[in-house]
GROMACS .gro file of C-alpha atoms in nm:
model
  448
    1MET     CA    1  -0.066   5.020  -2.528
    2ASN     CA    2  -0.132   4.671  -2.664
    3LYS     CA    3   0.239   4.626  -2.726
    4LYS     CA    4   0.319   4.731  -2.369
    5LYS     CA    5   0.059   4.491  -2.234
    6THR     CA    6   0.205   4.211  -2.443
    7LEU     CA    7   0.556   4.280  -2.315
    8PHE     CA    8   0.429   4.300  -1.958
    9VAL     CA    9   0.248   3.963  -1.986
   10ALA     CA   10   0.555   3.808  -2.146
   11ALA     CA   11   0.772   3.936  -1.862
   12LEU     CA   12   0.531   3.791  -1.607
   13MET     CA   13   0.534   3.453  -1.782
   14ILE     CA   14   0.914   3.449  -1.797
   15GLY     CA   15   0.932   3.545  -1.429
   16ALA     CA   16   0.682   3.275  -1.334
   17ALA     CA   17   0.870   3.015  -1.538
   18THR     CA   18   1.197   3.117  -1.372
   19PHE     CA   19   1.038   3.099  -1.029
   20LEU     CA   20   0.890   2.755  -1.098
   21GLY     CA   21   1.222   2.636  -1.237
   22LYS     CA   22   1.401   2.749  -0.921
   23ALA     CA   23   1.130   2.591  -0.703
   24GLN     CA   24   1.173   2.260  -0.883
   25ALA     CA   25   1.552   2.280  -0.865
   26ALA     CA   26   1.529   2.362  -0.493
   27LEU     CA   27   1.326   2.046  -0.420
   28ASN     CA   28   1.558   1.876  -0.174
   29LEU     CA   29   1.415   1.562  -0.013
   30SER     CA   30   1.527   1.362   0.289
   31LEU     CA   31   1.425   1.001   0.347
   32ASP     CA   32   1.149   1.113   0.585
   33ASP     CA   33   1.021   1.358   0.323
   34CYS     CA   34   0.997   1.082   0.061
   35ILE     CA   35   0.815   0.848   0.299
   36ARG     CA   36   0.573   1.122   0.405
   37ILE     CA   37   0.490   1.212   0.045
   38ALA     CA   38   0.444   0.847  -0.052
   39LEU     CA   39   0.211   0.770   0.241
   40ASN     CA   40  -0.007   1.069   0.163
   41GLU     CA   41  -0.007   1.056  -0.219
   42ASN     CA   42   0.040   0.695  -0.328
   43PRO     CA   43  -0.279   0.560  -0.499
   44THR     CA   44  -0.257   0.225  -0.318
   45VAL     CA   45  -0.285   0.397   0.020
   46LYS     CA   46  -0.579   0.604  -0.102
   47ILE     CA   47  -0.756   0.292  -0.231
   48ASP     CA   48  -0.713   0.124   0.109
   49SER     CA   49  -0.866   0.429   0.279
   50MET     CA   50  -1.165   0.415   0.045
   51GLU     CA   51  -1.201   0.043   0.114
   52LEU     CA   52  -1.231   0.119   0.486
   53VAL     CA   53  -1.519   0.356   0.413
   54ARG     CA   54  -1.685   0.090   0.197
   55VAL     CA   55  -1.666  -0.171   0.474
   56ASP     CA   56  -1.808   0.081   0.721
   57TYR     CA   57  -2.107   0.127   0.491
   58SER     CA   58  -2.140  -0.252   0.479
   59LYS     CA   59  -2.161  -0.259   0.858
   60ARG     CA   60  -2.431   0.008   0.855
   61GLU     CA   61  -2.619  -0.203   0.602
   62ALA     CA   62  -2.610  -0.495   0.847
   63TRP     CA   63  -2.743  -0.270   1.124
   64GLY     CA   64  -3.027  -0.169   0.892
   65GLN     CA   65  -3.159  -0.525   0.902
   66LEU     CA   66  -3.253  -0.469   1.269
   67LEU     CA   67  -3.465  -0.164   1.190
   68PRO     CA   68  -3.834  -0.175   1.087
   69GLU     CA   69  -3.916  -0.221   0.722
   70VAL     CA   70  -4.205  -0.006   0.601
   71SER     CA   71  -4.357  -0.027   0.254
   72PHE     CA   72  -4.650   0.128   0.073
   73ALA     CA   73  -4.840  -0.023  -0.220
   74GLY     CA   74  -5.120   0.123  -0.431
   75GLN     CA   75  -5.318  -0.030  -0.716
   76TYR     CA   76  -5.599   0.065  -0.955
   77SER     CA   77  -5.782  -0.175  -1.188
   78ARG     CA   78  -6.065  -0.127  -1.440
   79THR     CA   79  -6.300  -0.417  -1.499
   80LEU     CA   80  -6.356  -0.477  -1.870
   81MET     CA   81  -6.574  -0.784  -1.838
   82LYS     CA   82  -6.746  -0.857  -1.510
   83GLN     CA   83  -6.769  -1.209  -1.380
   84THR     CA   84  -7.117  -1.368  -1.416
   85MET     CA   85  -7.266  -1.592  -1.153
   86TYR     CA   86  -7.566  -1.809  -1.228
   87MET     CA   87  -7.829  -1.904  -0.967
   88ASP     CA   88  -8.120  -2.144  -0.997
   89THR     CA   89  -8.460  -2.001  -0.908
   90GLY     CA   90  -8.806  -2.154  -0.907
   91GLN     CA   91  -8.880  -1.984  -1.235
   92GLY     CA   92  -8.550  -2.057  -1.413
   93VAL     CA   93  -8.186  -1.947  -1.404
   94ALA     CA   94  -8.087  -1.597  -1.297
   95ALA     CA   95  -7.759  -1.437  -1.418
   96ILE     CA   96  -7.591  -1.197  -1.176
   97LYS     CA   97  -7.293  -0.972  -1.270
   98MET     CA   98  -7.027  -0.961  -0.994
   99GLY     CA   99  -6.799  -0.667  -0.907
  100ARG     CA  100  -6.773  -0.301  -1.004
  101ASP     CA  101  -6.606  -0.106  -1.277
  102ASN     CA  102  -6.326   0.056  -1.074
  103THR     CA  103  -6.121  -0.092  -0.792
  104TYR     CA  104  -5.872   0.106  -0.580
  105THR     CA  105  -5.644  -0.036  -0.309
  106ALA     CA  106  -5.385   0.133  -0.087
  107ALA     CA  107  -5.186  -0.056   0.178
  108LEU     CA  108  -4.918   0.033   0.433
  109SER     CA  109  -4.723  -0.256   0.587
  110ALA     CA  110  -4.447  -0.270   0.847
  111SER     CA  111  -4.226  -0.549   0.977
  112ILE     CA  112  -4.014  -0.520   1.292
  113PRO     CA  113  -3.749  -0.788   1.361
  114ILE     CA  114  -3.756  -0.908   1.722
  115TYR     CA  115  -3.532  -1.213   1.731
  116VAL     CA  116  -3.289  -1.251   1.437
  117PRO     CA  117  -2.970  -1.425   1.564
  118GLN     CA  118  -2.813  -1.450   1.218
  119VAL     CA  119  -2.824  -1.073   1.174
  120TRP     CA  120  -2.665  -1.013   1.515
  121LYS     CA  121  -2.379  -1.248   1.427
  122SER     CA  122  -2.339  -1.078   1.087
  123ILE     CA  123  -2.291  -0.741   1.260
  124LYS     CA  124  -2.004  -0.883   1.464
  125LEU     CA  125  -1.866  -1.021   1.139
  126SER     CA  126  -1.867  -0.668   0.995
  127ASP     CA  127  -1.666  -0.539   1.292
  128THR     CA  128  -1.397  -0.798   1.227
  129GLN     CA  129  -1.396  -0.715   0.856
  130ILE     CA  130  -1.328  -0.350   0.944
  131LEU     CA  131  -1.034  -0.456   1.163
  132GLN     CA  132  -0.909  -0.678   0.883
  133ASN     CA  133  -0.924  -0.391   0.635
  134LEU     CA  134  -0.743  -0.166   0.881
  135GLU     CA  135  -0.464  -0.421   0.906
  136THR     CA  136  -0.455  -0.462   0.529
  137ALA     CA  137  -0.416  -0.085   0.496
  138ARG     CA  138  -0.134  -0.092   0.755
  139ALA     CA  139   0.034  -0.374   0.561
  140SER     CA  140   0.023  -0.166   0.242
  141LYS     CA  141   0.179   0.130   0.424
  142LEU     CA  142   0.452  -0.088   0.575
  143SER     CA  143   0.533  -0.231   0.233
  144LEU     CA  144   0.539   0.119   0.083
  145VAL     CA  145   0.774   0.247   0.355
  146ASN     CA  146   1.006  -0.049   0.290
  147GLN     CA  147   1.005   0.014  -0.086
  148VAL     CA  148   1.073   0.387  -0.044
  149LYS     CA  149   1.357   0.323   0.200
  150ASN     CA  150   1.525   0.064  -0.022
  151ALA     CA  151   1.489   0.286  -0.329
  152TYR     CA  152   1.624   0.589  -0.142
  153TYR     CA  153   1.922   0.393  -0.007
  154ALA     CA  154   1.993   0.259  -0.357
  155LEU     CA  155   1.983   0.616  -0.491
  156LEU     CA  156   2.229   0.731  -0.223
  157LEU     CA  157   2.459   0.439  -0.311
  158ALA     CA  158   2.447   0.533  -0.679
  159GLU     CA  159   2.520   0.899  -0.600
  160ASP     CA  160   2.810   0.817  -0.365
  161SER     CA  161   2.948   0.570  -0.618
  162ARG     CA  162   2.932   0.839  -0.885
  163LYS     CA  163   3.125   1.077  -0.657
  164VAL     CA  164   3.399   0.817  -0.605
  165LEU     CA  165   3.419   0.744  -0.978
  166LEU     CA  166   3.427   1.115  -1.065
  167ALA     CA  167   3.705   1.178  -0.812
  168ASN     CA  168   3.910   0.899  -0.964
  169TYR     CA  169   3.820   1.022  -1.312
  170GLU     CA  170   3.944   1.376  -1.237
  171THR     CA  171   4.269   1.237  -1.095
  172SER     CA  172   4.312   1.020  -1.404
  173LYS     CA  173   4.250   1.318  -1.633
  174VAL     CA  174   4.517   1.520  -1.454
  175ASN     CA  175   4.761   1.229  -1.483
  176ALA     CA  176   4.680   1.190  -1.853
  177GLU     CA  177   4.738   1.560  -1.918
  178VAL     CA  178   5.067   1.553  -1.727
  179PHE     CA  179   5.200   1.249  -1.913
  180THR     CA  180   5.082   1.384  -2.247
  181LYS     CA  181   5.284   1.701  -2.188
  182LYS     CA  182   5.582   1.500  -2.062
  183HIS     CA  183   5.566   1.281  -2.371
  184GLU     CA  184   5.558   1.588  -2.593
  185ILE     CA  185   5.882   1.717  -2.441
  186GLY     CA  186   6.036   1.369  -2.440
  187VAL     CA  187   6.040   1.315  -2.063
  188ALA     CA  188   5.778   1.031  -2.052
  189SER     CA  189   5.744   0.726  -2.270
  190GLU     CA  190   5.456   0.673  -2.512
  191TYR     CA  191   5.353   0.368  -2.309
  192ASP     CA  192   5.305   0.580  -1.993
  193MET     CA  193   5.107   0.838  -2.191
  194LEU     CA  194   4.881   0.572  -2.345
  195ARG     CA  195   4.840   0.400  -2.008
  196ALA     CA  196   4.727   0.728  -1.848
  197ASN     CA  197   4.477   0.800  -2.126
  198VAL     CA  198   4.338   0.445  -2.120
  199ALA     CA  199   4.274   0.483  -1.745
  200VAL     CA  200   4.054   0.787  -1.823
  201THR     CA  201   3.867   0.606  -2.101
  202ASN     CA  202   3.804   0.297  -1.887
  203LEU     CA  203   3.626   0.504  -1.621
  204GLU     CA  204   3.381   0.675  -1.857
  205PRO     CA  205   3.141   0.375  -1.904
  206SER     CA  206   3.122   0.328  -1.526
  207ILE     CA  207   3.032   0.694  -1.477
  208ILE     CA  208   2.763   0.669  -1.748
  209ASP     CA  209   2.622   0.357  -1.579
  210ALA     CA  210   2.612   0.542  -1.247
  211GLU     CA  211   2.427   0.833  -1.408
  212ASN     CA  212   2.172   0.595  -1.564
  213SER     CA  213   2.123   0.419  -1.231
  214ILE     CA  214   2.058   0.752  -1.059
  215ASN     CA  215   1.797   0.849  -1.319
  216LYS     CA  216   1.621   0.511  -1.297
  217LEU     CA  217   1.614   0.516  -0.916
  218LYS     CA  218   1.476   0.870  -0.917
  219LEU     CA  219   1.197   0.758  -1.149
  220GLN     CA  220   1.125   0.464  -0.919
  221LEU     CA  221   1.102   0.697  -0.619
  222LYS     CA  222   0.878   0.936  -0.811
  223LEU     CA  223   0.646   0.648  -0.894
  224LEU     CA  224   0.626   0.545  -0.528
  225MET     CA  225   0.557   0.907  -0.428
  226ALA     CA  226   0.299   0.953  -0.708
  227MET     CA  227   0.513   1.243  -0.832
  228ASP     CA  228   0.518   1.370  -1.189
  229ALA     CA  229   0.812   1.232  -1.386
  230ASN     CA  230   0.911   1.582  -1.501
  231VAL     CA  231   0.960   1.708  -1.146
  232ASP     CA  232   1.324   1.691  -1.043
  233PHE     CA  233   1.455   1.652  -0.690
  234SER     CA  234   1.779   1.593  -0.508
  235THR     CA  235   1.862   1.398  -0.194
  236SER     CA  236   1.953   1.589   0.123
  237GLU     CA  237   2.133   1.295   0.287
  238SER     CA  238   2.420   1.058   0.222
  239LEU     CA  239   2.506   0.702   0.324
  240GLU     CA  240   2.778   0.840   0.549
  241GLY     CA  241   2.515   1.031   0.747
  242PHE     CA  242   2.331   0.710   0.838
  243LYS     CA  243   2.646   0.540   0.968
  244THR     CA  244   2.663   0.711   1.309
  245ALA     CA  245   2.326   0.576   1.427
  246MET     CA  246   2.369   0.223   1.293
  247TYR     CA  247   2.543   0.068   1.590
  248GLY     CA  248   2.302   0.206   1.849
  249ARG     CA  249   1.999   0.079   1.655
  250ALA     CA  250   2.157  -0.263   1.607
  251MET     CA  251   2.199  -0.301   1.984
  252THR     CA  252   1.836  -0.213   2.069
  253MET     CA  253   1.644  -0.408   1.804
  254ASP     CA  254   1.320  -0.576   1.916
  255THR     CA  255   1.274  -0.906   1.728
  256SER     CA  256   0.923  -0.983   1.852
  257LEU     CA  257   0.661  -1.073   1.589
  258VAL     CA  258   0.380  -0.904   1.785
  259ASN     CA  259   0.341  -0.633   1.521
  260ASN     CA  260   0.399  -0.853   1.217
  261THR     CA  261   0.119  -0.774   0.977
  262SER     CA  262   0.100  -1.125   0.827
  263VAL     CA  263   0.043  -1.279   1.171
  264LYS     CA  264  -0.214  -1.013   1.260
  265GLN     CA  265  -0.401  -1.062   0.933
  266LEU     CA  266  -0.401  -1.439   0.984
  267ASP     CA  267  -0.539  -1.398   1.337
  268LEU     CA  268  -0.812  -1.166   1.211
  269GLN     CA  269  -0.891  -1.409   0.933
  270THR     CA  270  -0.923  -1.684   1.194
  271ASP     CA  271  -1.163  -1.466   1.397
  272LEU     CA  272  -1.358  -1.403   1.078
  273LEU     CA  273  -1.389  -1.776   1.014
  274ARG     CA  274  -1.500  -1.839   1.373
  275GLN     CA  275  -1.768  -1.573   1.342
  276THR     CA  276  -1.873  -1.716   1.007
  277LEU     CA  277  -1.914  -2.048   1.188
  278ASP     CA  278  -2.133  -1.871   1.447
  279VAL     CA  279  -2.345  -1.732   1.164
  280GLN     CA  280  -2.385  -2.083   1.025
  281LYS     CA  281  -2.492  -2.212   1.367
  282ALA     CA  282  -2.739  -1.924   1.404
  283SER     CA  283  -2.911  -2.036   1.083
  284TRP     CA  284  -3.060  -2.327   1.283
  285LEU     CA  285  -3.242  -2.090   1.517
  286PRO     CA  286  -3.591  -1.948   1.455
  287THR     CA  287  -3.658  -1.585   1.369
  288ILE     CA  288  -3.941  -1.376   1.511
  289ALA     CA  289  -4.082  -1.055   1.368
  290ALA     CA  290  -4.381  -0.832   1.445
  291THR     CA  291  -4.600  -0.721   1.155
  292ALA     CA  292  -4.857  -0.446   1.107
  293ASN     CA  293  -5.082  -0.374   0.808
  294LEU     CA  294  -5.315  -0.086   0.724
  295GLY     CA  295  -5.521  -0.091   0.402
  296TYR     CA  296  -5.795   0.101   0.225
  297SER     CA  297  -6.002  -0.004  -0.075
  298SER     CA  298  -6.272   0.150  -0.292
  299MET     CA  299  -6.496   0.005  -0.566
  300THR     CA  300  -6.708   0.230  -0.791
  301ASN     CA  301  -6.903   0.218  -1.114
  302GLY     CA  302  -6.887   0.462  -1.397
  303ASN     CA  303  -6.644   0.754  -1.388
  304PRO     CA  304  -6.320   0.639  -1.216
  305LEU     CA  305  -6.268   0.985  -1.063
  306THR     CA  306  -6.600   1.012  -0.878
  307ASN     CA  307  -6.818   0.825  -0.629
  308PHE     CA  308  -6.533   0.696  -0.410
  309GLN     CA  309  -6.642   0.466  -0.131
  310TRP     CA  310  -6.338   0.393   0.083
  311SER     CA  311  -6.332   0.124   0.350
  312GLY     CA  312  -6.035   0.050   0.572
  313SER     CA  313  -5.886  -0.253   0.742
  314SER     CA  314  -5.590  -0.304   0.975
  315SER     CA  315  -5.413  -0.587   1.151
  316VAL     CA  316  -5.112  -0.663   1.370
  317GLY     CA  317  -4.940  -0.995   1.412
  318LEU     CA  318  -4.638  -1.196   1.504
  319SER     CA  319  -4.455  -1.415   1.254
  320VAL     CA  320  -4.227  -1.699   1.349
  321SER     CA  321  -4.002  -1.878   1.100
  322ILE     CA  322  -3.853  -2.211   1.212
  323PRO     CA  323  -3.604  -2.373   0.970
  324LEU     CA  324  -3.665  -2.747   0.967
  325PHE     CA  325  -3.496  -2.909   0.672
  326GLN     CA  326  -3.289  -2.773   0.382
  327GLY     CA  327  -3.142  -3.089   0.239
  328GLY     CA  328  -2.839  -3.091   0.472
  329LYS     CA  329  -2.707  -2.766   0.324
  330ARG     CA  330  -2.665  -2.589   0.658
  331TYR     CA  331  -2.503  -2.891   0.822
  332TYR     CA  332  -2.232  -2.927   0.557
  333LYS     CA  333  -2.167  -2.551   0.549
  334GLN     CA  334  -2.106  -2.564   0.923
  335LYS     CA  335  -1.868  -2.858   0.885
  336GLN     CA  336  -1.671  -2.672   0.618
  337ALA     CA  337  -1.637  -2.370   0.848
  338GLU     CA  338  -1.516  -2.590   1.137
  339ILE     CA  339  -1.244  -2.745   0.918
  340ALA     CA  340  -1.137  -2.402   0.793
  341VAL     CA  341  -1.092  -2.280   1.153
  342ARG     CA  342  -0.876  -2.583   1.238
  343GLU     CA  343  -0.665  -2.527   0.925
  344MET     CA  344  -0.582  -2.172   1.037
  345LYS     CA  345  -0.406  -2.306   1.347
  346TRP     CA  346  -0.155  -2.498   1.135
  347GLN     CA  347  -0.113  -2.210   0.893
  348ARG     CA  348  -0.026  -1.978   1.179
  349GLU     CA  349   0.228  -2.221   1.320
  350ASN     CA  350   0.393  -2.258   0.979
  351LEU     CA  351   0.388  -1.881   0.920
  352THR     CA  352   0.547  -1.808   1.258
  353ARG     CA  353   0.822  -2.061   1.196
  354SER     CA  354   0.893  -1.912   0.851
  355LEU     CA  355   0.899  -1.556   0.988
  356ASN     CA  356   1.140  -1.652   1.267
  357VAL     CA  357   1.379  -1.790   1.005
  358GLN     CA  358   1.341  -1.469   0.803
  359VAL     CA  359   1.411  -1.255   1.111
  360GLN     CA  360   1.722  -1.456   1.190
  361ASN     CA  361   1.845  -1.419   0.831
  362GLU     CA  362   1.802  -1.042   0.846
  363LEU     CA  363   1.980  -1.027   1.182
  364ASP     CA  364   2.267  -1.226   1.033
  365ASN     CA  365   2.278  -0.985   0.738
  366ILE     CA  366   2.288  -0.690   0.979
  367THR     CA  367   2.570  -0.844   1.182
  368LYS     CA  368   2.765  -0.929   0.868
  369SER     CA  369   2.712  -0.579   0.726
  370LEU     CA  370   2.835  -0.414   1.047
  371LYS     CA  371   3.151  -0.623   1.031
  372GLN     CA  372   3.193  -0.529   0.666
  373VAL     CA  373   3.152  -0.159   0.751
  374ASP     CA  374   3.425  -0.186   1.016
  375ALA     CA  375   3.657  -0.377   0.783
  376ASN     CA  376   3.595  -0.144   0.489
  377THR     CA  377   3.646   0.163   0.708
  378LYS     CA  378   3.991   0.034   0.794
  379GLY     CA  379   4.044  -0.062   0.430
  380VAL     CA  380   3.968   0.294   0.314
  381GLN     CA  381   4.209   0.436   0.573
  382GLN     CA  382   4.485   0.198   0.467
  383ALA     CA  383   4.419   0.262   0.096
  384GLU     CA  384   4.434   0.640   0.153
  385LYS     CA  385   4.761   0.607   0.343
  386ALA     CA  386   4.910   0.380   0.075
  387HIS     CA  387   4.803   0.623  -0.196
  388ASP     CA  388   4.956   0.921  -0.013
  389ILE     CA  389   5.285   0.733   0.030
  390MET     CA  390   5.296   0.627  -0.334
  391GLN     CA  391   5.205   0.979  -0.449
  392GLU     CA  392   5.504   1.123  -0.260
  393SER     CA  393   5.726   0.846  -0.392
  394PHE     CA  394   5.609   0.916  -0.747
  395LYS     CA  395   5.686   1.287  -0.709
  396ILE     CA  396   6.050   1.220  -0.614
  397GLY     CA  397   6.086   0.953  -0.882
  398SER     CA  398   6.112   0.645  -0.661
  399GLY     CA  399   5.772   0.512  -0.766
  400THR     CA  400   5.636   0.424  -1.109
  401PHE     CA  401   5.317   0.546  -1.267
  402LEU     CA  402   5.186   0.190  -1.272
  403GLN     CA  403   5.228   0.165  -0.895
  404LEU     CA  404   5.052   0.500  -0.851
  405ARG     CA  405   4.758   0.384  -1.066
  406ASP     CA  406   4.733   0.065  -0.863
  407THR     CA  407   4.700   0.261  -0.540
  408GLU     CA  408   4.440   0.493  -0.700
  409ASP     CA  409   4.234   0.196  -0.821
  410ALA     CA  410   4.270   0.028  -0.481
  411LEU     CA  411   4.147   0.344  -0.308
  412MET     CA  412   3.849   0.370  -0.544
  413SER     CA  413   3.762   0.003  -0.487
  414ALA     CA  414   3.791   0.043  -0.108
  415ARG     CA  415   3.560   0.346  -0.106
  416LEU     CA  416   3.302   0.171  -0.327
  417SER     CA  417   3.309  -0.133  -0.098
  418TYR     CA  418   3.271   0.094   0.204
  419TYR     CA  419   2.955   0.257   0.069
  420GLN     CA  420   2.821  -0.081  -0.045
  421SER     CA  421   2.856  -0.222   0.309
  422ILE     CA  422   2.665   0.073   0.460
  423TYR     CA  423   2.394   0.022   0.196
  424ASN     CA  424   2.375  -0.351   0.274
  425TYR     CA  425   2.322  -0.275   0.643
  426LEU     CA  426   2.049  -0.017   0.578
  427VAL     CA  427   1.859  -0.248   0.341
  428ALA     CA  428   1.882  -0.539   0.587
  429GLU     CA  429   1.757  -0.312   0.867
  430SER     CA  430   1.469  -0.189   0.649
  431ASP     CA  431   1.372  -0.545   0.554
  432LEU     CA  432   1.382  -0.652   0.920
  433GLU     CA  433   1.165  -0.355   1.015
  434PHE     CA  434   0.914  -0.460   0.748
  435VAL     CA  435   0.904  -0.820   0.875
  436LEU     CA  436   0.855  -0.705   1.235
  437GLY     CA  437   0.601  -0.439   1.133
  438ASN     CA  438   0.771  -0.174   1.347
  439ALA     CA  439   0.781   0.119   1.104
  440PRO     CA  440   0.643   0.433   1.280
  441ILE     CA  441   0.377   0.503   1.015
  442TYR     CA  442   0.195   0.750   1.242
  443LYS     CA  443   0.502   0.975   1.225
  444TYR     CA  444   0.463   1.028   0.853
  445THR     CA  445   0.086   1.025   0.803
  446SER     CA  446  -0.081   1.359   0.747
  447THR     CA  447  -0.329   1.465   1.017
  448LYS     CA  448  -0.548   1.659   0.776
   0.00000   0.00000   0.00000
């Protein structure tokens, strides 16, 4: 029975391992899948979410300053040596011991803020800090989307390049085998045989480099998606699949900087400085608070646990604090805040100018890439036609092997350039989207 159980458990483990292996091998990810996983699993995004919660608690802390403060205090003291008071009498000096052995006090006090302008301004400051953290979180997500896109496009380029190299490699292997056999029967020269074999050998390092690039780019994507390095995945798209929608997107691009996260963060920072200035100005104003106190005390002799004689007292009042002079500290703080607000105006102007230049550069890259795609598309068609012609010529003996290899290399180069131009367009488009802040983050974020 134990042996049967052992075999049964072993079979289950093997089945589970096989199932997990198939599940891992079946992990096929599109670009949207990668972005969605990254936005929901990347630690940077999670940290930003936690920071939003922290700032919300900070705002609640500021609101707490407007609520009453209530405190209780209790005290017990035992007199070891009573104070002696001396009084002159007609018959001499009389010594009188003051106080009792045990003293108990219990007090309840409350303070209610009525007019606290600095606190009110601080609450508004907290609201702006929450908005600033929200924008910081959006900036992190935009940056993450841009990184995932660029890494995914680079992976597709590496995979398509490997396909082109492998196709050329297989053709070269066939040629090498043919010329080796021809040389063995004396139909082809040794030079042609060696030339064919060298063509195969020359392609092997490029294929190895492509394989290494694919592995490195997969690891980079896994890091962005917070995915375990041992988990394997494959891409469900190709560069060719992105080509059809390129021209339509290029015609409808919005180049406004309204959603640019750097501009938004700078504007929020300016609002924060203005509100900080308001807080500084509010420090000149008085504060008013209502107070209430309730206390009980008892003084006894002898046993501290008996003979209690409690007496109570209570009071209410109004306290006013008027700041008069603090050595010029408030004045100079206010001046610093005013200068900081004026500085932000020039920073925004410089930032906007720099971003406009960056947008124009990306638009130029997009235009150039589209032209390159068109030119390379024609180049691939011409290279394929030239290769087909030379292949037929070589079959009937009117073309040399060297000419055939030239057309094969030209075709490989044209295809690699074609995929490179599509990649260049996609990266330029992704970088422009990041600058403009137009990535549809809401589309990928989990609603859980």
